[in-house]
Amino acid sequence: MTRTMWDSSVGKKTVMAVSGLIMLAYLVVHMLGNLKIFFGSDDFNHYAHWLRTLGEPFLHYEWALWIIRVVLVAAVVAHAVSAYQLSRRDIRARPTKYVHKKPRTSYATRTMRWGGVILGLFIVWHILDLTTGTVHPDGFQSGHPYQNVIDTFSTWYGSVIYIVAMLALGLHIRHGFWSAAQTLGVGSRTRDRAFKTIANALALVLTVGFIAVPVGVMTGVVS
């Protein structure tokens, strides 16, 4: 039954919706944590350390963090695979492109696929920059996340990559949240406006919240 559901378009859309909501919940918490950088290095570094001790003594050091990482990786993979397979199925269903674009298709809808690619590439860069330190500028300092963030956003390309990715994220959430509501059956004609309003608000708050960090570094508010 599980395989039958996965093979159907409805099943893949459901996987996309659930995995998307998991990632959205993480993004809200992650953004709130990022904003602690405006309270200074001690608060931000303490928060980063707390993440590694989360769940102690029941869980060992960093176990909770690794559980979160595994769940997120599974959500990202499930989301990406579902999106790719649905896209291929859509292409096979209409081998010739439409002569005219659908009149009421929003910009966010038309760029969902490219936005997903941009976000996928950004996730890889973000991990290599601030988690492993592989591509980090000026030498990665383990245990000093505050300084590492400042190093990244003190470079023009670090800020540009991050801001472009966050703009793509905003568009992705704006369309994706509303689509998830429709897929999971909680949307309706009477609730349509409410869900679109929530989607717009979430997209705006998360985009502004994430972009505030590189802007804060570039303007000297965070230093």
CSV table of C-alpha atoms in Angstrom, one decimal:
chain,number,residue,atom,x,y,z
A,1,MET,CA,0.0,0.0,0.0
A,2,THR,CA,2.9,2.3,0.8
A,3,ARG,CA,4.5,1.7,-2.6
A,4,THR,CA,1.1,2.2,-4.3
A,5,MET,CA,0.7,5.6,-2.6
A,6,TRP,CA,4.3,6.6,-3.4
A,7,ASP,CA,3.8,5.7,-7.1
A,8,SER,CA,0.7,8.0,-7.4
A,9,SER,CA,0.9,11.7,-8.0
A,10,VAL,CA,-1.3,12.3,-4.9
A,11,GLY,CA,1.2,10.3,-2.8
A,12,LYS,CA,4.2,12.3,-4.1
A,13,LYS,CA,2.4,15.6,-3.5
A,14,THR,CA,1.6,14.5,0.0
A,15,VAL,CA,5.2,13.6,0.7
A,16,MET,CA,6.2,17.0,-0.7
A,17,ALA,CA,3.6,18.7,1.6
A,18,VAL,CA,4.6,16.9,4.8
A,19,SER,CA,8.4,17.2,4.2
A,20,GLY,CA,7.9,20.9,3.3
A,21,LEU,CA,6.1,21.6,6.5
A,22,ILE,CA,8.8,19.8,8.5
A,23,MET,CA,11.4,22.1,6.9
A,24,LEU,CA,9.2,25.1,7.4
A,25,ALA,CA,9.0,24.4,11.2
A,26,TYR,CA,12.8,24.1,11.3
A,27,LEU,CA,13.2,27.4,9.4
A,28,VAL,CA,11.1,29.3,11.9
A,29,VAL,CA,13.1,28.1,14.8
A,30,HIS,CA,16.4,28.5,12.9
A,31,MET,CA,15.6,32.1,12.0
A,32,LEU,CA,14.7,33.0,15.7
A,33,GLY,CA,18.0,31.4,16.7
A,34,ASN,CA,19.9,33.4,14.1
A,35,LEU,CA,18.5,36.7,15.4
A,36,LYS,CA,20.2,36.1,18.7
A,37,ILE,CA,23.3,37.4,16.9
A,38,PHE,CA,22.0,40.9,17.5
A,39,PHE,CA,22.4,40.4,21.3
A,40,GLY,CA,26.1,39.9,21.1
A,41,SER,CA,28.7,37.1,20.8
A,42,ASP,CA,28.1,35.7,24.3
A,43,ASP,CA,24.4,35.1,23.7
A,44,PHE,CA,24.9,33.7,20.2
A,45,ASN,CA,27.8,31.4,21.1
A,46,HIS,CA,25.9,30.2,24.2
A,47,TYR,CA,22.9,29.4,22.0
A,48,ALA,CA,25.1,27.5,19.6
A,49,HIS,CA,26.5,25.5,22.6
A,50,TRP,CA,23.1,24.9,24.0
A,51,LEU,CA,22.0,23.2,20.7
A,52,ARG,CA,24.8,20.7,21.2
A,53,THR,CA,23.8,19.9,24.8
A,54,LEU,CA,20.1,19.7,24.0
A,55,GLY,CA,18.4,16.7,25.7
A,56,GLU,CA,21.2,16.1,28.2
A,57,PRO,CA,21.6,14.0,30.3
A,58,PHE,CA,19.0,11.7,28.7
A,59,LEU,CA,20.8,12.2,25.4
A,60,HIS,CA,24.5,12.3,24.9
A,61,TYR,CA,26.3,15.4,23.7
A,62,GLU,CA,25.1,16.4,20.1
A,63,TRP,CA,22.8,13.5,19.8
A,64,ALA,CA,19.7,15.7,19.6
A,65,LEU,CA,21.4,17.9,17.0
A,66,TRP,CA,22.2,14.8,14.9
A,67,ILE,CA,18.7,13.6,15.2
A,68,ILE,CA,17.4,16.9,13.9
A,69,ARG,CA,20.0,16.8,11.1
A,70,VAL,CA,18.9,13.3,10.0
A,71,VAL,CA,15.3,14.3,10.0
A,72,LEU,CA,16.0,17.4,8.0
A,73,VAL,CA,18.2,15.5,5.5
A,74,ALA,CA,15.4,12.9,5.1
A,75,ALA,CA,12.8,15.7,4.5
A,76,VAL,CA,15.0,17.5,2.0
A,77,VAL,CA,15.7,14.3,0.0
A,78,ALA,CA,12.0,13.3,0.1
A,79,HIS,CA,11.0,16.8,-1.0
A,80,ALA,CA,13.5,16.9,-3.8
A,81,VAL,CA,12.9,13.4,-5.1
A,82,SER,CA,9.1,14.0,-5.1
A,83,ALA,CA,9.4,17.3,-6.9
A,84,TYR,CA,11.7,15.9,-9.5
A,85,GLN,CA,9.5,12.8,-10.2
A,86,LEU,CA,6.4,15.0,-10.4
A,87,SER,CA,8.2,17.3,-12.8
A,88,ARG,CA,9.2,14.5,-15.1
A,89,ARG,CA,5.7,13.1,-15.0
A,90,ASP,CA,4.3,16.5,-15.9
A,91,ILE,CA,6.7,16.8,-18.8
A,92,ARG,CA,5.8,13.3,-20.1
A,93,ALA,CA,2.1,14.2,-19.9
A,94,ARG,CA,2.6,17.2,-22.2
A,95,PRO,CA,5.6,16.7,-24.5
A,96,THR,CA,5.0,20.0,-26.2
A,97,LYS,CA,5.2,23.2,-24.2
A,98,TYR,CA,2.2,25.4,-23.9
A,99,VAL,CA,2.1,28.2,-26.5
A,100,HIS,CA,0.8,30.6,-23.9
A,101,LYS,CA,1.4,30.6,-20.2
A,102,LYS,CA,-1.5,30.2,-17.9
A,103,PRO,CA,-2.9,33.7,-17.3
A,104,ARG,CA,-3.1,33.6,-13.5
A,105,THR,CA,0.1,31.7,-12.7
A,106,SER,CA,2.1,33.7,-10.2
A,107,TYR,CA,5.8,34.5,-10.5
A,108,ALA,CA,6.5,32.3,-7.5
A,109,THR,CA,4.7,29.3,-9.1
A,110,ARG,CA,6.6,29.7,-12.4
A,111,THR,CA,10.0,29.7,-10.5
A,112,MET,CA,9.3,26.9,-8.0
A,113,ARG,CA,11.6,24.5,-9.8
A,114,TRP,CA,14.5,26.9,-10.2
A,115,GLY,CA,14.0,28.1,-6.7
A,116,GLY,CA,14.3,24.6,-5.5
A,117,VAL,CA,17.6,24.1,-7.4
A,118,ILE,CA,18.9,27.4,-6.0
A,119,LEU,CA,18.0,26.4,-2.4
A,120,GLY,CA,19.6,22.9,-2.9
A,121,LEU,CA,22.9,24.4,-4.0
A,122,PHE,CA,22.7,27.0,-1.2
A,123,ILE,CA,22.2,24.2,1.4
A,124,VAL,CA,25.4,22.5,0.2
A,125,TRP,CA,27.4,25.8,0.3
A,126,HIS,CA,25.9,26.8,3.7
A,127,ILE,CA,27.0,23.5,5.3
A,128,LEU,CA,30.5,23.7,3.7
A,129,ASP,CA,30.8,27.3,5.0
A,130,LEU,CA,29.4,27.4,8.5
A,131,THR,CA,29.3,23.7,9.6
A,132,THR,CA,32.4,22.0,8.2
A,133,GLY,CA,34.3,25.2,7.4
A,134,THR,CA,35.5,23.8,4.1
A,135,VAL,CA,34.8,26.9,2.0
A,136,HIS,CA,34.8,29.4,4.9
A,137,PRO,CA,36.8,32.6,4.5
A,138,ASP,CA,39.6,33.7,6.9
A,139,GLY,CA,39.9,30.4,8.6
A,140,PHE,CA,37.0,28.5,10.3
A,141,GLN,CA,37.0,28.7,14.1
A,142,SER,CA,35.3,25.7,15.7
A,143,GLY,CA,33.3,26.7,18.7
A,144,HIS,CA,33.1,30.4,17.6
A,145,PRO,CA,30.0,30.6,15.5
A,146,TYR,CA,29.6,34.4,16.1
A,147,GLN,CA,32.9,35.1,14.5
A,148,ASN,CA,32.4,32.6,11.7
A,149,VAL,CA,29.1,34.3,10.7
A,150,ILE,CA,30.8,37.7,10.7
A,151,ASP,CA,33.6,36.3,8.5
A,152,THR,CA,31.2,35.0,6.0
A,153,PHE,CA,29.1,38.1,5.7
A,154,SER,CA,32.1,40.4,5.6
A,155,THR,CA,32.7,39.1,2.1
A,156,TRP,CA,30.5,40.5,-0.7
A,157,TYR,CA,30.0,37.0,-2.3
A,158,GLY,CA,28.9,35.5,1.0
A,159,SER,CA,26.3,38.1,1.5
A,160,VAL,CA,25.1,37.9,-2.1
A,161,ILE,CA,24.8,34.1,-2.1
A,162,TYR,CA,22.8,34.2,1.2
A,163,ILE,CA,20.5,37.1,0.2
A,164,VAL,CA,19.6,35.6,-3.2
A,165,ALA,CA,18.9,32.2,-1.6
A,166,MET,CA,16.7,33.8,1.0
A,167,LEU,CA,14.7,35.6,-1.7
A,168,ALA,CA,14.2,32.3,-3.4
A,169,LEU,CA,13.2,30.8,-0.1
A,170,GLY,CA,10.5,33.4,0.4
A,171,LEU,CA,9.0,32.7,-3.1
A,172,HIS,CA,9.2,29.0,-2.4
A,173,ILE,CA,7.3,29.3,0.9
A,174,ARG,CA,4.8,31.7,-0.5
A,175,HIS,CA,3.6,29.2,-3.0
A,176,GLY,CA,4.5,26.0,-1.2
A,177,PHE,CA,2.6,26.6,2.1
A,178,TRP,CA,-0.6,27.3,0.2
A,179,SER,CA,-0.1,24.2,-2.0
A,180,ALA,CA,0.6,22.0,1.0
A,181,ALA,CA,-2.7,23.1,2.6
A,182,GLN,CA,-4.5,22.1,-0.6
A,183,THR,CA,-2.7,18.8,-0.9
A,184,LEU,CA,-3.4,17.8,2.7
A,185,GLY,CA,-7.1,18.7,2.4
A,186,VAL,CA,-7.2,21.5,4.9
A,187,GLY,CA,-7.7,24.2,2.3
A,188,SER,CA,-11.1,25.2,1.0
A,189,ARG,CA,-12.7,27.9,-1.0
A,190,THR,CA,-13.7,29.7,2.2
A,191,ARG,CA,-10.3,29.3,3.8
A,192,ASP,CA,-8.3,30.0,0.6
A,193,ARG,CA,-7.7,33.7,1.4
A,194,ALA,CA,-6.7,33.0,4.9
A,195,PHE,CA,-4.1,30.4,3.9
A,196,LYS,CA,-2.7,32.7,1.2
A,197,THR,CA,-2.4,35.5,3.8
A,198,ILE,CA,-0.6,33.2,6.2
A,199,ALA,CA,1.7,32.0,3.3
A,200,ASN,CA,2.6,35.6,2.4
A,201,ALA,CA,3.2,36.5,6.0
A,202,LEU,CA,5.4,33.5,6.6
A,203,ALA,CA,7.4,34.2,3.5
A,204,LEU,CA,7.9,37.9,4.4
A,205,VAL,CA,8.8,37.3,8.0
A,206,LEU,CA,11.3,34.5,7.2
A,207,THR,CA,12.9,36.4,4.3
A,208,VAL,CA,13.3,39.6,6.3
A,209,GLY,CA,14.4,37.7,9.4
A,210,PHE,CA,17.2,35.7,7.6
A,211,ILE,CA,18.4,38.6,5.5
A,212,ALA,CA,18.6,40.8,8.6
A,213,VAL,CA,21.8,38.9,9.7
A,214,PRO,CA,24.0,39.7,6.6
A,215,VAL,CA,22.6,43.2,6.5
A,216,GLY,CA,23.5,43.7,10.1
A,217,VAL,CA,27.1,42.6,9.5
A,218,MET,CA,27.4,44.7,6.4
A,219,THR,CA,26.1,47.8,8.1
A,220,GLY,CA,28.3,47.3,11.2
A,221,VAL,CA,25.3,46.7,13.5
A,222,VAL,CA,26.8,43.3,14.2
A,223,SER,CA,30.6,43.3,14.5
